[in-house]
mmCIF file of C-alpha atoms in Angstrom:
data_model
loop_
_atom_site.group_PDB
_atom_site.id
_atom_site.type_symbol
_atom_site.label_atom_id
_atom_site.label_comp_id
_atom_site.label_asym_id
_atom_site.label_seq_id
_atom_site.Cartn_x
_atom_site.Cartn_y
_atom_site.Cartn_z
ATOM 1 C CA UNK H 19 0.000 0.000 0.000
ATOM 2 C CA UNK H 20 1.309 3.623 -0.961
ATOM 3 C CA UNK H 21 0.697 6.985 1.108
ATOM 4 C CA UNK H 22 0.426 9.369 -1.861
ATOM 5 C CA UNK H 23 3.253 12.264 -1.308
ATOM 6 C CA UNK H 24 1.345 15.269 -0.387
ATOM 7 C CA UNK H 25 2.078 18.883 -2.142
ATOM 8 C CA UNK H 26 5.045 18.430 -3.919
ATOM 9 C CA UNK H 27 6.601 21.716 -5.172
ATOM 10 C CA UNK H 28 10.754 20.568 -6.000
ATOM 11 C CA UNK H 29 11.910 18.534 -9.262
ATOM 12 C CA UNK H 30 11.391 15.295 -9.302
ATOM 13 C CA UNK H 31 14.103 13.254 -11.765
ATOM 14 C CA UNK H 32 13.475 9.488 -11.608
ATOM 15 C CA UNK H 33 16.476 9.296 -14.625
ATOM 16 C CA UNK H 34 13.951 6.772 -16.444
ATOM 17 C CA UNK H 35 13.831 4.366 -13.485
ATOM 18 C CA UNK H 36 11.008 2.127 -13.195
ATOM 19 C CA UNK H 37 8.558 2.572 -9.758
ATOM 20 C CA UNK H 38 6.756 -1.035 -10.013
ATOM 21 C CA UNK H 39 3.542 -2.271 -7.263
ATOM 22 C CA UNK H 40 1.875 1.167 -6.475
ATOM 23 C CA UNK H 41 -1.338 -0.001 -4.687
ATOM 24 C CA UNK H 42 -3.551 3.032 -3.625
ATOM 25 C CA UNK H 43 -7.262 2.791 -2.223
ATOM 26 C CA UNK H 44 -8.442 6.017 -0.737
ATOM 27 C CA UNK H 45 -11.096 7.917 -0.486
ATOM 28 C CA UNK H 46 -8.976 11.346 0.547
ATOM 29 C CA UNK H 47 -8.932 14.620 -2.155
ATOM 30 C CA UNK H 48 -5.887 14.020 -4.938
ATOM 31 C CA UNK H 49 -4.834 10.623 -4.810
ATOM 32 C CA UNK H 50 -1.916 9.081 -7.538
ATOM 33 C CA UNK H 51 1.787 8.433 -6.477
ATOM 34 C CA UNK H 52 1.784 12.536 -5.772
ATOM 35 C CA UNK H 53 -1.443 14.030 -3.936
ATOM 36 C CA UNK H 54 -0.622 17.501 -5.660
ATOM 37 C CA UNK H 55 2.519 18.512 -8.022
ATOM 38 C CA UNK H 56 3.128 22.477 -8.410
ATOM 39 C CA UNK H 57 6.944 21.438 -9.579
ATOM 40 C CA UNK H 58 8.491 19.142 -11.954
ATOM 41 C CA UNK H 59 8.091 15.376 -12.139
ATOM 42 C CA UNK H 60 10.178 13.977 -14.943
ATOM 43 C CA UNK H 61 11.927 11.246 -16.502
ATOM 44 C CA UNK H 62 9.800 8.372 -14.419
ATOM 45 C CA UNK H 63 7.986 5.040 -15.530
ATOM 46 C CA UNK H 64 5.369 3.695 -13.744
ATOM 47 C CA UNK H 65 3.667 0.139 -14.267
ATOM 48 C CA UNK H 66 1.954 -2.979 -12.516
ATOM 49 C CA UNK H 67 0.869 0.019 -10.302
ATOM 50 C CA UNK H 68 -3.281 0.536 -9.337
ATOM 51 C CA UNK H 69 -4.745 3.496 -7.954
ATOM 52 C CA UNK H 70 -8.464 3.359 -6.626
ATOM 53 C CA UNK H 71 -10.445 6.625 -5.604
ATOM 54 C CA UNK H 72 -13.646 5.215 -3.311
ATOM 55 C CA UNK H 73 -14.329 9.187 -2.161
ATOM 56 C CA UNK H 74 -18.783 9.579 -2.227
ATOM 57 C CA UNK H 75 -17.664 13.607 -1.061
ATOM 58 C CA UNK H 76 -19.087 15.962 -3.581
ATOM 59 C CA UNK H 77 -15.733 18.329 -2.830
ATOM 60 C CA UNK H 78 -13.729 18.486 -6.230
ATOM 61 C CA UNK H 79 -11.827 15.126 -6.617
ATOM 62 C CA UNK H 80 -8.628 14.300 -8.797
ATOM 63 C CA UNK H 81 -7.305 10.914 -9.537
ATOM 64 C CA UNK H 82 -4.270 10.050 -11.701
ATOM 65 C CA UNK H 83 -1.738 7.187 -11.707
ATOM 66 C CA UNK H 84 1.099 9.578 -11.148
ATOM 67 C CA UNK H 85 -0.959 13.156 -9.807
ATOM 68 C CA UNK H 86 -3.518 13.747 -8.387
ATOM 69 C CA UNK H 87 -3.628 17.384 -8.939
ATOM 70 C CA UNK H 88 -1.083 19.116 -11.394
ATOM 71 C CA UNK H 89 -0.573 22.781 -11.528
ATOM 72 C CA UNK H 90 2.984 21.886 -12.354
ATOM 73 C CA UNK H 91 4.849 19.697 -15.007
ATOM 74 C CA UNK H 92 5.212 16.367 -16.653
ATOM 75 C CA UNK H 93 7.916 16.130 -18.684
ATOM 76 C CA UNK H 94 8.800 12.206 -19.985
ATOM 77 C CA UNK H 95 6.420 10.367 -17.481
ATOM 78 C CA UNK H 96 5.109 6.741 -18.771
ATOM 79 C CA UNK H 97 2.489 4.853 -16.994
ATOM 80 C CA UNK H 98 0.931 1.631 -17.744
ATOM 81 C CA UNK H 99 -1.103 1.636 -14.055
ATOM 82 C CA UNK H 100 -4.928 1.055 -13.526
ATOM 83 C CA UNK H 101 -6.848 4.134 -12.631
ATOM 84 C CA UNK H 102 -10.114 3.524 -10.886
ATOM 85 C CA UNK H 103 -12.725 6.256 -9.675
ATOM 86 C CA UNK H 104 -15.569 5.058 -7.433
ATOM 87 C CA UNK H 105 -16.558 8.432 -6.796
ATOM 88 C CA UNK H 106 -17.779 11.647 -8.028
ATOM 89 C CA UNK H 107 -15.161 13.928 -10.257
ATOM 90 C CA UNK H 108 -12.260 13.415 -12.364
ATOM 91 C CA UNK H 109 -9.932 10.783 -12.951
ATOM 92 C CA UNK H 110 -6.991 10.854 -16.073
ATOM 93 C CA UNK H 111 -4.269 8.415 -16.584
ATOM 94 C CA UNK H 112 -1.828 10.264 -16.018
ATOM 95 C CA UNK H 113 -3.219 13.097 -14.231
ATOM 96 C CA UNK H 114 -6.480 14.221 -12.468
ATOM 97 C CA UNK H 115 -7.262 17.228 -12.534
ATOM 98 C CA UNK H 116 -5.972 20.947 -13.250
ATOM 99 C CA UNK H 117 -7.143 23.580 -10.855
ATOM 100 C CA UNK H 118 -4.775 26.461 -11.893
ATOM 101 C CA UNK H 119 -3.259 28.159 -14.787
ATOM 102 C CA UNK H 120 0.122 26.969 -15.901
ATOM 103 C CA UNK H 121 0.121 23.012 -15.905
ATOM 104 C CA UNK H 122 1.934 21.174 -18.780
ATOM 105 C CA UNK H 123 1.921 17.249 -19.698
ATOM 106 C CA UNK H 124 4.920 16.880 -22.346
ATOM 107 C CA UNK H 125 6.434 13.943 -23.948
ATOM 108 C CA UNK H 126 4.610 11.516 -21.590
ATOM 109 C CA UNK H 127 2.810 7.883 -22.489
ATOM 110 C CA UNK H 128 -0.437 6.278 -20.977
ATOM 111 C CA UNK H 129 -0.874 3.088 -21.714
ATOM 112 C CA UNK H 130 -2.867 1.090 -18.710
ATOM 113 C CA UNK H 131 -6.860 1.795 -18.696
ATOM 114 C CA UNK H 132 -9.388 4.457 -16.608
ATOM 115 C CA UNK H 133 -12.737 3.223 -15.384
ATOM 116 C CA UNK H 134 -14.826 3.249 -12.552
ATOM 117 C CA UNK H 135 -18.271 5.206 -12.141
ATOM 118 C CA UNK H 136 -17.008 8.714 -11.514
ATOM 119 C CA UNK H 137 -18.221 10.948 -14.456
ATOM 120 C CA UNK H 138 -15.451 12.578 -16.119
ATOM 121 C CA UNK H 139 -12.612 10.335 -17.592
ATOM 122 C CA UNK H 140 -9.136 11.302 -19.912
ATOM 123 C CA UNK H 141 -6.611 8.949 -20.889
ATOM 124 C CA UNK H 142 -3.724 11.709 -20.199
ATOM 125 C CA UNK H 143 -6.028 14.100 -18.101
ATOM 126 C CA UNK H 144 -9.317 13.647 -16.172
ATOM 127 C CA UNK H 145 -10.403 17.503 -16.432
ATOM 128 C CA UNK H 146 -10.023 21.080 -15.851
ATOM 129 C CA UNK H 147 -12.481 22.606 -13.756
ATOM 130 C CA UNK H 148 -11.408 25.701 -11.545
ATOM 131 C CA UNK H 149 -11.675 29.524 -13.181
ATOM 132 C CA UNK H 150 -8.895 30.646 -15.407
ATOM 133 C CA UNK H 151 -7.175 26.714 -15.039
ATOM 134 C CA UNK H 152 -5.408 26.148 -18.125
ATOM 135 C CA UNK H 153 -3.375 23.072 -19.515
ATOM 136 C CA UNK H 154 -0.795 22.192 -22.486
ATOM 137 C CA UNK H 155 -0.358 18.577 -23.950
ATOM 138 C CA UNK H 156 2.235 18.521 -26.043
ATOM 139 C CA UNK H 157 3.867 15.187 -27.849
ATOM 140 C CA UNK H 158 1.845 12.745 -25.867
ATOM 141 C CA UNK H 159 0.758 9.064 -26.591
ATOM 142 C CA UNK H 160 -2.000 7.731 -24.995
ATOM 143 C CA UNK H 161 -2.921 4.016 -26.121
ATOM 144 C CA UNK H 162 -4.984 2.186 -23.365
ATOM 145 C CA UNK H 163 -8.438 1.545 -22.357
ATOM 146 C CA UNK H 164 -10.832 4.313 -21.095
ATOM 147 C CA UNK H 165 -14.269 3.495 -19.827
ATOM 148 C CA UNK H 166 -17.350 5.742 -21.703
ATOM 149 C CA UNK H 167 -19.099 7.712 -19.322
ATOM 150 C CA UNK H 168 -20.368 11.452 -19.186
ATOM 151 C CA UNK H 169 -17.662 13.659 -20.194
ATOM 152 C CA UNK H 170 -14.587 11.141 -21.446
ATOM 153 C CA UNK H 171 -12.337 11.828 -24.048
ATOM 154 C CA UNK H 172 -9.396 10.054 -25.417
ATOM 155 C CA UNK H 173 -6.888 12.926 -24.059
ATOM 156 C CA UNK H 174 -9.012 15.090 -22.064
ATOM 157 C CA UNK H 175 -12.231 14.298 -20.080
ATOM 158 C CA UNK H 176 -13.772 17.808 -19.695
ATOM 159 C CA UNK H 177 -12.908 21.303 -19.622
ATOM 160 C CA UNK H 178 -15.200 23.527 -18.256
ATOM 161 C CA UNK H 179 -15.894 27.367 -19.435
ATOM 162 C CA UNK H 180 -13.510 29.454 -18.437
ATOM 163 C CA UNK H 181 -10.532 26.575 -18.186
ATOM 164 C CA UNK H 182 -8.106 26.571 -21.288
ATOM 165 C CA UNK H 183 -6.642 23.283 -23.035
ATOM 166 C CA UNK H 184 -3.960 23.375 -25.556
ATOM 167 C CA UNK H 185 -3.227 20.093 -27.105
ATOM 168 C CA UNK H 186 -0.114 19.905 -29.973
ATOM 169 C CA UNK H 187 1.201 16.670 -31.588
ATOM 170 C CA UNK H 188 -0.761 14.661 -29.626
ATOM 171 C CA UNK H 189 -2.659 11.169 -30.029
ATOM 172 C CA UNK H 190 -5.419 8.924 -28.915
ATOM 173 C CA UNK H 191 -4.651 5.587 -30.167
ATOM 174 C CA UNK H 192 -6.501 3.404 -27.731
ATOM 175 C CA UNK H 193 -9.728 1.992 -27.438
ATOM 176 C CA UNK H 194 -12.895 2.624 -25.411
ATOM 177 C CA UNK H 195 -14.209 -0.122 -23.284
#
């Protein structure tokens, strides 16, 4: 079992090591290997990893395989981990959600599946909800499985008005289960 790291503001450089057996069940705000990421996370693999969000709260939720919550960067991050939302709000395979202006997914891989009965569903990025939040994708692969539900999309689940996504050389190539 994995206590997700809490607010994580520093660089994170995992120099392409793997991180192998993340098992999270939770039903706290933010779960994913990082509860929140305003810094860098880079150069990391993740796989044979699952991540379960059992929350029933109606506060704003985020659950990714390797963030929770990203205001911060992803720069070479792959993940082949199982992302599960039991609850209410957003889960993405790599990340969450997006509350703030500024966050960036770049050169990063999902390949493991979303599902679960929560409503909004991304392969790289659950949603954007929050005011003024605004995202960039940029050279991303995302090739797993993602569950159909209200609000999924093969990249992004949803992005509400007023949030901002900018997506650039970017692809869906998996399936919807």
């Amino acid at each position: 079992t994995w206590t997700p790291i809490e607010k994580f503001a520093g660089t994170f450089d995992g120099g392409m090591n793997t991180i192998s057996g993340i098992y999270v069940k939770s039903d706290e705000t933010n779960i994913g290997l990082f509860k929140q990421v305003t810094g860098t996370v880079q150069n990391l693999i993740l796989e044979n990893s699952y991540i379960e969000n059992t929350s029933t709260s109606d506060k704003i939720n985020g659950t990714g395989s390797v963030v929770g919550n990203l205001s911060g960067t992803l720069h070479t991050v792959k993940s082949s981990a199982h992302v599960v939302l039991n609850g209410s709000s957003y889960a993405g395979g790599l990340v969450g959600d997006v509350t703030k202006a500024g966050a960036k997914i770049e050169n990063s891989w999902f390949a493991g599946s979303v599902s679960g009965l929560g409503a909004h569903h991304g392969m790289l990025l659950g949603g954007l909800h929050e005011k003024d939040a605004s995202a960039t994708i940029k050279d991303c692969l995302a090739t797993g499985t993602l569950d159909k539900r209200a609000n999924t999309g093969g990249l992004v689940g949803a992005a509400w008005t007023g949030t901002q996504v900018s997506i650039e050389e970017s692809l869906f190539a998996g399936k919807f289960g």
